[in-house]
Structures are given as C-alpha cells and as structure tokens.
Amino acid sequence: MTDATHRRPSRLPTRLLGACLALALLLAHQPARADDALMAGVHAFLYEQAQAHGEDVVIEVRPPSARLPACEAPQPFLTHASQPVLGRVSVGVRCGAEGRQVRYLQAEVGVIGDYPVAAREIAPGTAITADLLETRRGDLSRLPRQAVLDEAEVLGQVARRPLAAGSPLQAHQVQARALVERGQKVTVEAQGPSFRVTREGEALEPGGEGERVRVRFTNRELVTATVIGDARLAVDL
C-alpha cells in the first residue's frame, strides 16, 4: 500500500495578492485609457465641425484597430476637407509636437437639422424660388451625399431635371441661370488699374455667373472670358 501525500497549494499573502491584481488591472487598462483620450479629442473635434448643421449631434468614434503608443498632443483633421461632417467620416490625427506621426480613425456623425425640399413638382428649366421650397427636419446624415442643406445655395438657380415633390435638392440637380446664350452678342471687358476697355463679340456657348465662356470677335479672334452679368464678360489681364 502506497501512501499518498496531498499538499495544499501555496497562497500569496493577501496584501501581496491584492497589489498584484491592482497592477495587472492598471496595465490592462492603460492602453484603453490612451485610446479613450484620443477618441475623446476626435469626438470634440467632430462635434465642433458638425454644429454648423444643427445642434442635435450624435457621434460614434471607432477605436483604433491596433494598440499603439499614446498619441501626444493630438491634432485631428478631416482627410477630405470639402466633405461635409455627416454620416461616415474619416479623421486623421497628427501626434507629437511636430505632428510627424499620423493615425486615422473612422466615425459616424448624425445631425438632426433642417433642410429644403421641393414643395411641389418642379419642371426642368424652372428657376428655383422660395415659394417652390419648404423646410423639413430630420437626420441630415441620411440625405444623399450632395444634398443641399441651405436653400440660399439654390435660390435663383435653374432645375436641370424634374424634381419630385418632397424630394431633397441635390447640387447636381440645379445649375446657375444662364446670363449668356450661345450666339448672343456680348460685351467683353478688360480692366486695369487706370483703364477699362470693352469689345463686342459673339458667345460661342451659354454660361452662368462665374462660368468661363468662349467669345469670338469680328476679326475671328477667340478669347475665353468669365461671365459677370447679363451679356457681360471679363477677361483676366
């Protein structure tokens, strides 16, 4: 008969065990706290940018996919400066005093705000006036990417295609009212510090304010000028 000896597992003193657990928890949460600080900075940056569209803003910032060292002196920026801060947004963050390290985070931004829609069906070629629009309120991030958020941007412009009643307006659906028509006699101005010269010509294409149009003069000379008014254009010197 073999004697079996059973030994009880050794235990660390209670104080030492508590200290080890505290240290383990501290180390485990240290990267998370660094990520949290970075995400909080991005959240504040996006909130400031999105407030222009409305006061009710909901932002979700996704944490970095990899564990990285803490980002010192974070400087968030939009990777696409012309893109409105709505829906899915990519944010870059420069880290360090000189901003040499750059990280990228993804976020979802929702804003409850007002936007214009067609009050009734609008036919192509119709000039957009205030009585053709009405205001609705909703989540702006759910609108089409090119949705117009300020009716002032489309007032006076012309519908390029039929617009259904109740539909949000999009930038590509409207265009500037033509101030110059093809074949129209136009005046082309050239102006300097102490002189102003005008010539009469023929527009070879239509154009709205600020658009570039080719003009032919009687001597067959061709120039490209900028539309500045009804049948008026200007050339750069």
Short mmCIF file of C-alpha atoms in Angstrom, two decimals:
data_model
loop_
_atom_site.label_atom_id
_atom_site.label_comp_id
_atom_site.label_asym_id
_atom_site.label_seq_id
_atom_site.Cartn_x
_atom_site.Cartn_y
_atom_site.Cartn_z
CA MET A 1 0.00 0.00 0.00
CA THR A 2 1.36 3.29 -1.14
CA ASP A 3 0.97 6.34 1.00
CA ALA A 4 -0.36 9.34 -0.94
CA THR A 5 0.63 12.76 0.23
CA HIS A 6 -1.77 15.64 -0.58
CA ARG A 7 -0.31 19.10 -0.43
CA ARG A 8 -2.44 22.22 -0.30
CA PRO A 9 -1.47 24.82 -2.95
CA SER A 10 0.61 27.63 -1.57
CA ARG A 11 -1.05 31.06 -1.34
CA LEU A 12 0.39 34.53 -1.57
CA PRO A 13 -0.17 36.84 1.37
CA THR A 14 -3.42 38.74 0.99
CA ARG A 15 -1.73 42.16 0.71
CA LEU A 16 0.71 40.95 -1.96
CA LEU A 17 -2.07 39.29 -3.94
CA GLY A 18 -4.12 42.50 -3.86
CA ALA A 19 -1.15 44.53 -5.06
CA CYS A 20 -0.55 42.12 -7.98
CA LEU A 21 -4.18 42.28 -9.02
CA ALA A 22 -4.17 46.06 -8.88
CA LEU A 23 -1.00 46.21 -11.00
CA ALA A 24 -2.47 43.78 -13.54
CA LEU A 25 -5.63 45.83 -13.83
CA LEU A 26 -3.61 49.03 -14.23
CA LEU A 27 -1.51 47.58 -17.03
CA ALA A 28 -4.53 46.08 -18.76
CA HIS A 29 -6.39 49.39 -18.79
CA GLN A 30 -3.50 51.69 -19.61
CA PRO A 31 -3.80 51.33 -23.46
CA ALA A 32 -7.56 51.71 -23.24
CA ARG A 33 -7.18 54.98 -21.38
CA ALA A 34 -4.77 56.23 -24.04
CA ASP A 35 -7.27 55.28 -26.75
CA ASP A 36 -10.08 56.92 -24.80
CA ALA A 37 -8.18 60.22 -24.64
CA LEU A 38 -7.50 60.09 -28.38
CA MET A 39 -11.12 59.25 -29.18
CA ALA A 40 -12.38 62.00 -26.87
CA GLY A 41 -10.26 64.53 -28.76
CA VAL A 42 -11.62 63.33 -32.10
CA HIS A 43 -15.17 63.40 -30.70
CA ALA A 44 -14.78 67.03 -29.57
CA PHE A 45 -13.30 67.99 -32.96
CA LEU A 46 -16.17 66.39 -34.91
CA TYR A 47 -18.76 67.94 -32.63
CA GLU A 48 -17.34 71.40 -33.27
CA GLN A 49 -17.36 70.78 -37.04
CA ALA A 50 -20.86 69.28 -37.12
CA GLN A 51 -22.55 72.02 -35.07
CA ALA A 52 -22.81 74.16 -38.20
CA HIS A 53 -25.50 71.75 -39.47
CA GLY A 54 -27.58 71.58 -36.28
CA GLU A 55 -27.44 71.47 -32.50
CA ASP A 56 -28.60 67.85 -32.05
CA VAL A 57 -25.42 65.91 -32.84
CA VAL A 58 -24.75 62.21 -32.27
CA ILE A 59 -21.18 60.98 -32.77
CA GLU A 60 -19.70 57.48 -32.58
CA VAL A 61 -15.91 57.24 -32.87
CA ARG A 62 -14.49 53.81 -33.59
CA PRO A 63 -11.36 52.89 -31.61
CA PRO A 64 -8.07 52.24 -33.44
CA SER A 65 -7.79 48.70 -34.80
CA ALA A 66 -4.30 48.25 -33.34
CA ARG A 67 -2.82 49.01 -29.93
CA LEU A 68 -0.41 51.90 -30.37
CA PRO A 69 1.53 54.14 -28.01
CA ALA A 70 -0.30 57.13 -26.58
CA CYS A 71 -0.83 59.99 -29.04
CA GLU A 72 0.82 63.05 -27.56
CA ALA A 73 -0.67 66.48 -28.36
CA PRO A 74 -3.29 65.10 -30.80
CA GLN A 75 -4.26 67.38 -33.70
CA PRO A 76 -7.35 65.99 -35.51
CA PHE A 77 -8.08 66.97 -39.12
CA LEU A 78 -10.50 65.92 -41.85
CA THR A 79 -8.97 63.71 -44.53
CA HIS A 80 -11.39 65.21 -47.08
CA ALA A 81 -11.71 68.90 -46.21
CA SER A 82 -14.54 69.53 -48.70
CA GLN A 83 -16.64 66.65 -47.37
CA PRO A 84 -19.48 67.64 -45.01
CA VAL A 85 -19.14 66.21 -41.49
CA LEU A 86 -22.11 63.87 -41.84
CA GLY A 87 -22.50 60.11 -41.98
CA ARG A 88 -19.32 58.06 -42.19
CA VAL A 89 -16.29 60.29 -41.74
CA SER A 90 -12.55 59.61 -41.83
CA VAL A 91 -10.46 61.63 -39.38
CA GLY A 92 -6.70 61.94 -39.32
CA VAL A 93 -4.82 62.73 -36.12
CA ARG A 94 -1.30 64.14 -36.02
CA CYS A 95 0.59 63.06 -32.91
CA GLY A 96 3.58 64.63 -31.22
CA ALA A 97 4.84 68.17 -31.01
CA GLU A 98 5.77 68.24 -34.70
CA GLY A 99 2.84 66.11 -35.86
CA ARG A 100 5.03 63.63 -37.73
CA GLN A 101 3.02 60.57 -36.68
CA VAL A 102 -0.43 60.35 -38.26
CA ARG A 103 -3.23 57.99 -37.30
CA TYR A 104 -6.65 57.53 -38.89
CA LEU A 105 -9.97 56.84 -37.20
CA GLN A 106 -13.45 56.22 -38.56
CA ALA A 107 -16.57 57.82 -37.10
CA GLU A 108 -20.31 58.06 -37.69
CA VAL A 109 -21.85 61.50 -37.33
CA GLY A 110 -25.59 62.10 -37.18
CA VAL A 111 -27.11 65.58 -37.05
CA ILE A 112 -30.77 66.48 -36.63
CA GLY A 113 -31.36 69.67 -38.57
CA ASP A 114 -33.42 71.48 -41.21
CA TYR A 115 -33.07 71.07 -44.97
CA PRO A 116 -35.03 72.27 -48.02
CA VAL A 117 -37.19 70.02 -50.23
CA ALA A 118 -39.30 70.69 -53.29
CA ALA A 119 -42.74 71.89 -52.14
CA ARG A 120 -44.25 70.58 -55.38
CA GLU A 121 -43.04 69.06 -58.63
CA ILE A 122 -40.52 71.32 -60.38
CA ALA A 123 -40.07 71.07 -64.14
CA PRO A 124 -36.65 71.27 -65.85
CA GLY A 125 -35.63 74.84 -66.68
CA THR A 126 -37.64 76.31 -63.80
CA ALA A 127 -35.90 78.99 -61.74
CA ILE A 128 -35.85 77.98 -58.05
CA THR A 129 -37.72 80.49 -55.88
CA ALA A 130 -38.56 80.41 -52.16
CA ASP A 131 -42.22 79.53 -52.81
CA LEU A 132 -41.12 76.32 -54.57
CA LEU A 133 -39.36 75.09 -51.43
CA GLU A 134 -40.36 74.01 -47.95
CA THR A 135 -38.32 73.08 -44.89
CA ARG A 136 -38.18 69.66 -43.28
CA ARG A 137 -36.33 68.38 -40.22
CA GLY A 138 -34.53 65.08 -39.90
CA ASP A 139 -31.21 63.23 -39.70
CA LEU A 140 -29.02 65.04 -42.22
CA SER A 141 -26.62 62.08 -42.43
CA ARG A 142 -29.36 60.04 -44.14
CA LEU A 143 -29.70 62.50 -47.01
CA PRO A 144 -27.91 61.98 -50.35
CA ARG A 145 -24.22 62.97 -50.31
CA GLN A 146 -24.78 66.10 -52.44
CA ALA A 147 -27.96 67.19 -50.64
CA VAL A 148 -28.34 70.97 -50.30
CA LEU A 149 -28.72 71.98 -46.64
CA ASP A 150 -29.19 75.73 -47.11
CA GLU A 151 -31.86 76.92 -49.54
CA ALA A 152 -29.86 80.09 -50.21
CA GLU A 153 -27.46 77.91 -52.23
CA VAL A 154 -30.14 77.11 -54.86
CA LEU A 155 -32.35 80.21 -54.93
CA GLY A 156 -32.13 81.76 -58.40
CA GLN A 157 -30.66 78.65 -59.95
CA VAL A 158 -32.42 76.54 -62.57
CA ALA A 159 -33.56 72.92 -62.30
CA ARG A 160 -31.67 70.66 -64.69
CA ARG A 161 -34.14 67.77 -64.39
CA PRO A 162 -37.61 67.11 -62.95
CA LEU A 163 -37.71 67.40 -59.16
CA ALA A 164 -40.37 65.40 -57.35
CA ALA A 165 -42.46 66.99 -54.62
CA GLY A 166 -40.96 66.34 -51.18
CA SER A 167 -37.55 65.33 -52.53
CA PRO A 168 -34.34 66.82 -51.07
CA LEU A 169 -32.46 69.02 -53.51
CA GLN A 170 -29.02 67.92 -54.66
CA ALA A 171 -26.26 70.12 -56.02
CA HIS A 172 -26.05 68.31 -59.36
CA GLN A 173 -29.79 68.80 -59.99
CA VAL A 174 -29.52 72.57 -60.41
CA GLN A 175 -27.30 74.97 -62.30
CA ALA A 176 -26.71 78.69 -62.47
CA ARG A 177 -29.17 80.66 -64.57
CA ALA A 178 -27.66 81.36 -67.97
CA LEU A 179 -26.66 85.02 -68.29
CA VAL A 180 -25.14 84.41 -71.69
CA GLU A 181 -26.68 82.36 -74.52
CA ARG A 182 -24.93 80.73 -77.44
CA GLY A 183 -24.80 83.06 -80.42
CA GLN A 184 -25.66 86.10 -78.30
CA LYS A 185 -23.92 89.42 -78.82
CA VAL A 186 -21.93 90.15 -75.68
CA THR A 187 -19.65 92.79 -74.21
CA VAL A 188 -16.20 91.72 -73.07
CA GLU A 189 -14.39 93.94 -70.58
CA ALA A 190 -10.69 94.25 -69.83
CA GLN A 191 -9.83 96.41 -66.85
CA GLY A 192 -6.58 97.52 -65.24
CA PRO A 193 -5.51 99.98 -62.52
CA SER A 194 -6.06 103.04 -64.74
CA PHE A 195 -8.00 101.86 -67.79
CA ARG A 196 -11.07 99.96 -68.95
CA VAL A 197 -11.57 98.61 -72.45
CA THR A 198 -14.68 96.92 -73.89
CA ARG A 199 -15.18 94.94 -77.09
CA GLU A 200 -18.23 93.43 -78.73
CA GLY A 201 -18.23 89.75 -79.60
CA GLU A 202 -20.33 86.64 -80.06
CA ALA A 203 -20.68 83.98 -77.34
CA LEU A 204 -19.95 80.50 -78.64
CA GLU A 205 -21.60 78.75 -75.69
CA PRO A 206 -24.04 79.50 -72.84
CA GLY A 207 -22.86 80.28 -69.34
CA GLY A 208 -23.98 81.32 -65.87
CA GLU A 209 -22.33 83.73 -63.47
CA GLY A 210 -18.69 82.84 -62.82
CA GLU A 211 -18.50 80.33 -65.67
CA ARG A 212 -15.92 80.52 -68.45
CA VAL A 213 -17.23 81.06 -72.00
CA ARG A 214 -15.51 81.28 -75.38
CA VAL A 215 -16.13 84.50 -77.33
CA ARG A 216 -15.35 85.25 -80.97
CA PHE A 217 -14.67 88.79 -82.19
CA THR A 218 -15.27 90.15 -85.70
CA ASN A 219 -11.62 89.60 -86.66
CA ARG A 220 -12.10 85.86 -85.86
CA GLU A 221 -10.01 86.22 -82.70
CA LEU A 222 -11.07 83.86 -79.90
CA VAL A 223 -10.84 84.53 -76.16
CA THR A 224 -12.14 82.79 -73.05
CA ALA A 225 -13.85 85.15 -70.62
CA THR A 226 -15.74 84.92 -67.30
CA VAL A 227 -19.45 85.70 -67.15
CA ILE A 228 -20.05 88.66 -64.79
CA GLY A 229 -23.60 89.73 -65.75
CA ASP A 230 -26.29 89.68 -68.42
CA ALA A 231 -24.41 89.53 -71.74
CA ARG A 232 -21.29 90.80 -69.94
CA LEU A 233 -17.96 89.04 -69.58
CA ALA A 234 -14.49 89.92 -68.33
CA VAL A 235 -11.02 88.76 -69.31
CA ASP A 236 -8.07 88.39 -66.97
CA LEU A 237 -5.04 90.55 -67.74
#
